[in-house]
Amino acid sequence: MEKEKLKGVSNGKKFLIESYGCQMNFSDSEIVASILTEKGFSITKVEDDADLILLNTCAIRDNAEQRVRNRLTHLKGKKKRNKTLKVGVLGCMAERLKSKLLDEEKLVDLVVGPDAYRDLPNLIEEVETGQKAVNVLLSREETYADINPVRMNQDGVTAFVSIMRGCDNMCSFCVVPFTRGRERSRSPETIVKECTDLFASGYKEVTLLGQNVDSYRWNIDSKGNIKNENEETTNFAGLLEKVALVDKNLRVRFSTSHPKDMTDDVLHTMAKYENICNYIHLPVQSGNSDVLKRMNRGYTREWYLDRMKAIRRIIPECAVSTDIITGFCGENEEEFNDTLSLMKEVKYDFAYMFFYSERPKTLAERKFEDDVPLELKKSRLTEVINLQSEHGHASTKRQVGLTQEVLVEGVSKRSSEHNYGRNSQNAVVIFPKQDSKRGDYVQVKIQSCTPATLMGEIVG
Ligand code: 5AD
Ligand code: SF4
């Protein structure tokens, strides 16, 4: 329905968009889809029907780029057979490699960075005249605040809402500040309006997205001073409250929190509103303060553990997930063991784990030697993964016997007799349907679990 409403007069052209990497990219693809459907393009999911294939790419680790390159090579073959097919690269890899993708490798027709999507219709016109087109300008202002994203997650229940763009943190391993530019926040009014509209059209859950949501600020400068006395100021805790007040039946999630910036205010706001989910993604990266210093993360192990204590004190039911990198520059055995010991202390419910991948232009690339051998990076990663799977399983086991509110997201892939959804803590729950349907809130008594999933039955 949303799609129909937004579609401009058809120009007969179809595009397919594939998203790689983080949730922000998936959210950006919905903005791109909105910009193109406004201009008369229509969306297709069938590769052979597409006149234009867009890959919204990730540059965070080398293997993410490799995946995209493989896909581009495949599409190059397709272009040989279908001379009118155009291929574009969007997102972080476009920003990182710029026209290199056009000049050196001749894999694509179009290269567009994350702040230039409004220019896509013009660029596509250029491409149609046989030229190659590039726009990788980064902006200090662009937030696409006025664009009503075309929702591509077909469940009609959960949606991403981008609240800010870019990142000013300069973690030494990270390419994001170079590919997504300076941090800027979107106005609270447009965010609240988007959430209100989503709820009115049947959505029951929004996830507020930013690289570091805790540094969200509206009408406040980087030193904490008010910019315009006549305008309202909002920090992340304030924004969270505004969104929670849209409706008590609209669940609110957010990602990603930053340990150096996460305040008790945010935690108190979470505790105050039932509909703000009890789940925080709080990437630690390493459990050793010297490594954290080299990573330029802006906190120590002790500071992180203090933030964890605050979470446990203020929201005892809260689930916590993390990101961990093994084998960062100079990481010795002792430093690595600190990551394992921190994991044992926190016992994360869930974790995303990676071995370090050096990225061009980053502080780490310029300053430190990438000196941990690949095999050691990988064996440390295996250790971390094994430990986390114990903790993950312990987390699901702890929930057996509890009755939890679950938002139904759809029919289970494994069995048409079962629905699946998530509890507040973000764990997937599977249960016999009875008469529940997508978008309903149901009470589920958890009866059993696997390391990553809960199984139960609707009660009450
Ligand atoms: N190598 C490995 N992992 C990385 N991440 C970011 N940059 C790198 C890199 N160069 C991880 C971090 C971050 C997550 C999104 O990706 O853990 O939190
Ligand atoms: Fe990268 Fe650090 Fe910004 Fe996250 S906070 S996007 S890891 S620079």
PDB file of N, CA and C in Angstrom, residues 256-290:
ATOM      1  N   THR A 256      22.972   1.967  17.555  1.00  0.00           N
ATOM      2  CA  THR A 256      23.853   1.328  18.496  1.00  0.00           C
ATOM      3  C   THR A 256      24.189   2.273  19.639  1.00  0.00           C
ATOM      4  N   SER A 257      24.326   1.734  20.858  1.00  0.00           N
ATOM      5  CA  SER A 257      24.730   2.555  21.999  1.00  0.00           C
ATOM      6  C   SER A 257      26.255   2.577  22.081  1.00  0.00           C
ATOM      7  N   HIS A 258      26.779   3.662  22.618  1.00  0.00           N
ATOM      8  CA  HIS A 258      28.232   3.750  22.791  1.00  0.00           C
ATOM      9  C   HIS A 258      28.561   3.838  24.282  1.00  0.00           C
ATOM     10  N   PRO A 259      29.409   2.915  24.776  1.00  0.00           N
ATOM     11  CA  PRO A 259      29.713   2.889  26.216  1.00  0.00           C
ATOM     12  C   PRO A 259      30.213   4.220  26.765  1.00  0.00           C
ATOM     13  N   LYS A 260      30.935   4.991  25.939  1.00  0.00           N
ATOM     14  CA  LYS A 260      31.479   6.242  26.493  1.00  0.00           C
ATOM     15  C   LYS A 260      30.387   7.292  26.678  1.00  0.00           C
ATOM     16  N   ASP A 261      29.284   7.172  25.942  1.00  0.00           N
ATOM     17  CA  ASP A 261      28.247   8.211  25.956  1.00  0.00           C
ATOM     18  C   ASP A 261      26.930   7.785  26.583  1.00  0.00           C
ATOM     19  N   MET A 262      26.748   6.506  26.849  1.00  0.00           N
ATOM     20  CA  MET A 262      25.438   6.049  27.333  1.00  0.00           C
ATOM     21  C   MET A 262      25.203   6.548  28.763  1.00  0.00           C
ATOM     22  N   THR A 263      24.143   7.328  28.937  1.00  0.00           N
ATOM     23  CA  THR A 263      23.897   7.952  30.248  1.00  0.00           C
ATOM     24  C   THR A 263      22.856   7.161  31.047  1.00  0.00           C
ATOM     25  N   ASP A 264      22.865   7.408  32.371  1.00  0.00           N
ATOM     26  CA  ASP A 264      21.831   6.805  33.213  1.00  0.00           C
ATOM     27  C   ASP A 264      20.453   7.336  32.822  1.00  0.00           C
ATOM     28  N   ASP A 265      20.400   8.566  32.293  1.00  0.00           N
ATOM     29  CA  ASP A 265      19.111   9.129  31.845  1.00  0.00           C
ATOM     30  C   ASP A 265      18.437   8.218  30.837  1.00  0.00           C
ATOM     31  N   VAL A 266      19.221   7.729  29.887  1.00  0.00           N
ATOM     32  CA  VAL A 266      18.672   6.835  28.869  1.00  0.00           C
ATOM     33  C   VAL A 266      18.128   5.572  29.556  1.00  0.00           C
ATOM     34  N   LEU A 267      18.894   5.059  30.516  1.00  0.00           N
ATOM     35  CA  LEU A 267      18.470   3.831  31.208  1.00  0.00           C
ATOM     36  C   LEU A 267      17.194   4.074  32.008  1.00  0.00           C
ATOM     37  N   HIS A 268      17.105   5.235  32.663  1.00  0.00           N
ATOM     38  CA  HIS A 268      15.893   5.549  33.437  1.00  0.00           C
ATOM     39  C   HIS A 268      14.691   5.691  32.513  1.00  0.00           C
ATOM     40  N   THR A 269      14.907   6.277  31.340  1.00  0.00           N
ATOM     41  CA  THR A 269      13.797   6.401  30.377  1.00  0.00           C
ATOM     42  C   THR A 269      13.349   5.008  29.937  1.00  0.00           C
ATOM     43  N   MET A 270      14.312   4.131  29.706  1.00  0.00           N
ATOM     44  CA  MET A 270      13.958   2.756  29.316  1.00  0.00           C
ATOM     45  C   MET A 270      13.124   2.092  30.411  1.00  0.00           C
ATOM     46  N   ALA A 271      13.555   2.311  31.662  1.00  0.00           N
ATOM     47  CA  ALA A 271      12.865   1.664  32.785  1.00  0.00           C
ATOM     48  C   ALA A 271      11.460   2.234  32.973  1.00  0.00           C
ATOM     49  N   LYS A 272      11.290   3.509  32.596  1.00  0.00           N
ATOM     50  CA  LYS A 272      10.015   4.191  32.835  1.00  0.00           C
ATOM     51  C   LYS A 272       8.918   3.733  31.871  1.00  0.00           C
ATOM     52  N   TYR A 273       9.294   3.392  30.643  1.00  0.00           N
ATOM     53  CA  TYR A 273       8.281   3.059  29.632  1.00  0.00           C
ATOM     54  C   TYR A 273       8.312   1.568  29.300  1.00  0.00           C
ATOM     55  N   GLU A 274       7.178   0.930  29.550  1.00  0.00           N
ATOM     56  CA  GLU A 274       7.009  -0.506  29.238  1.00  0.00           C
ATOM     57  C   GLU A 274       7.337  -0.820  27.784  1.00  0.00           C
ATOM     58  N   ASN A 275       6.960   0.108  26.895  1.00  0.00           N
ATOM     59  CA  ASN A 275       7.096  -0.207  25.459  1.00  0.00           C
ATOM     60  C   ASN A 275       8.507   0.025  24.919  1.00  0.00           C
ATOM     61  N   ILE A 276       9.434   0.544  25.750  1.00  0.00           N
ATOM     62  CA  ILE A 276      10.838   0.576  25.290  1.00  0.00           C
ATOM     63  C   ILE A 276      11.443  -0.775  25.660  1.00  0.00           C
ATOM     64  N   CYS A 277      11.906  -1.494  24.652  1.00  0.00           N
ATOM     65  CA  CYS A 277      12.339  -2.878  24.896  1.00  0.00           C
ATOM     66  C   CYS A 277      13.579  -2.949  25.776  1.00  0.00           C
ATOM     67  N   ASN A 278      13.622  -4.026  26.556  1.00  0.00           N
ATOM     68  CA  ASN A 278      14.738  -4.243  27.479  1.00  0.00           C
ATOM     69  C   ASN A 278      15.902  -4.916  26.760  1.00  0.00           C
ATOM     70  N   TYR A 279      16.516  -4.152  25.911  1.00  0.00           N
ATOM     71  CA  TYR A 279      17.614  -4.709  25.121  1.00  0.00           C
ATOM     72  C   TYR A 279      18.555  -3.580  24.717  1.00  0.00           C
ATOM     73  N   ILE A 280      19.841  -3.783  24.979  1.00  0.00           N
ATOM     74  CA  ILE A 280      20.842  -2.773  24.603  1.00  0.00           C
ATOM     75  C   ILE A 280      21.988  -3.452  23.859  1.00  0.00           C
ATOM     76  N   HIS A 281      22.327  -2.872  22.721  1.00  0.00           N
ATOM     77  CA  HIS A 281      23.515  -3.342  22.009  1.00  0.00           C
ATOM     78  C   HIS A 281      24.649  -2.381  22.373  1.00  0.00           C
ATOM     79  N   LEU A 282      25.603  -2.903  23.171  1.00  0.00           N
ATOM     80  CA  LEU A 282      26.649  -2.047  23.727  1.00  0.00           C
ATOM     81  C   LEU A 282      28.027  -2.620  23.373  1.00  0.00           C
ATOM     82  N   PRO A 283      28.528  -2.302  22.177  1.00  0.00           N
ATOM     83  CA  PRO A 283      29.781  -2.907  21.720  1.00  0.00           C
ATOM     84  C   PRO A 283      30.958  -2.598  22.637  1.00  0.00           C
ATOM     85  N   VAL A 284      31.673  -3.641  23.063  1.00  0.00           N
ATOM     86  CA  VAL A 284      32.829  -3.428  23.928  1.00  0.00           C
ATOM     87  C   VAL A 284      34.116  -3.419  23.106  1.00  0.00           C
ATOM     88  N   GLN A 285      34.172  -4.227  22.066  1.00  0.00           N
ATOM     89  CA  GLN A 285      35.321  -4.385  21.142  1.00  0.00           C
ATOM     90  C   GLN A 285      36.488  -5.145  21.766  1.00  0.00           C
ATOM     91  N   SER A 286      36.904  -4.750  22.980  1.00  0.00           N
ATOM     92  CA  SER A 286      37.984  -5.476  23.669  1.00  0.00           C
ATOM     93  C   SER A 286      37.795  -5.304  25.178  1.00  0.00           C
ATOM     94  N   GLY A 287      38.297  -6.285  25.942  1.00  0.00           N
ATOM     95  CA  GLY A 287      38.172  -6.193  27.398  1.00  0.00           C
ATOM     96  C   GLY A 287      39.411  -5.612  28.055  1.00  0.00           C
ATOM     97  N   ASN A 288      40.366  -5.131  27.250  1.00  0.00           N
ATOM     98  CA  ASN A 288      41.620  -4.629  27.818  1.00  0.00           C
ATOM     99  C   ASN A 288      41.773  -3.127  27.578  1.00  0.00           C
ATOM    100  N   SER A 289      42.078  -2.398  28.649  1.00  0.00           N
ATOM    101  CA  SER A 289      42.097  -0.930  28.555  1.00  0.00           C
ATOM    102  C   SER A 289      43.179  -0.401  27.599  1.00  0.00           C
ATOM    103  N   ASP A 290      44.334  -1.103  27.526  1.00  0.00           N
ATOM    104  CA  ASP A 290      45.366  -0.617  26.595  1.00  0.00           C
ATOM    105  C   ASP A 290      44.911  -0.789  25.152  1.00  0.00           C
TER     106      ASP A 290
END
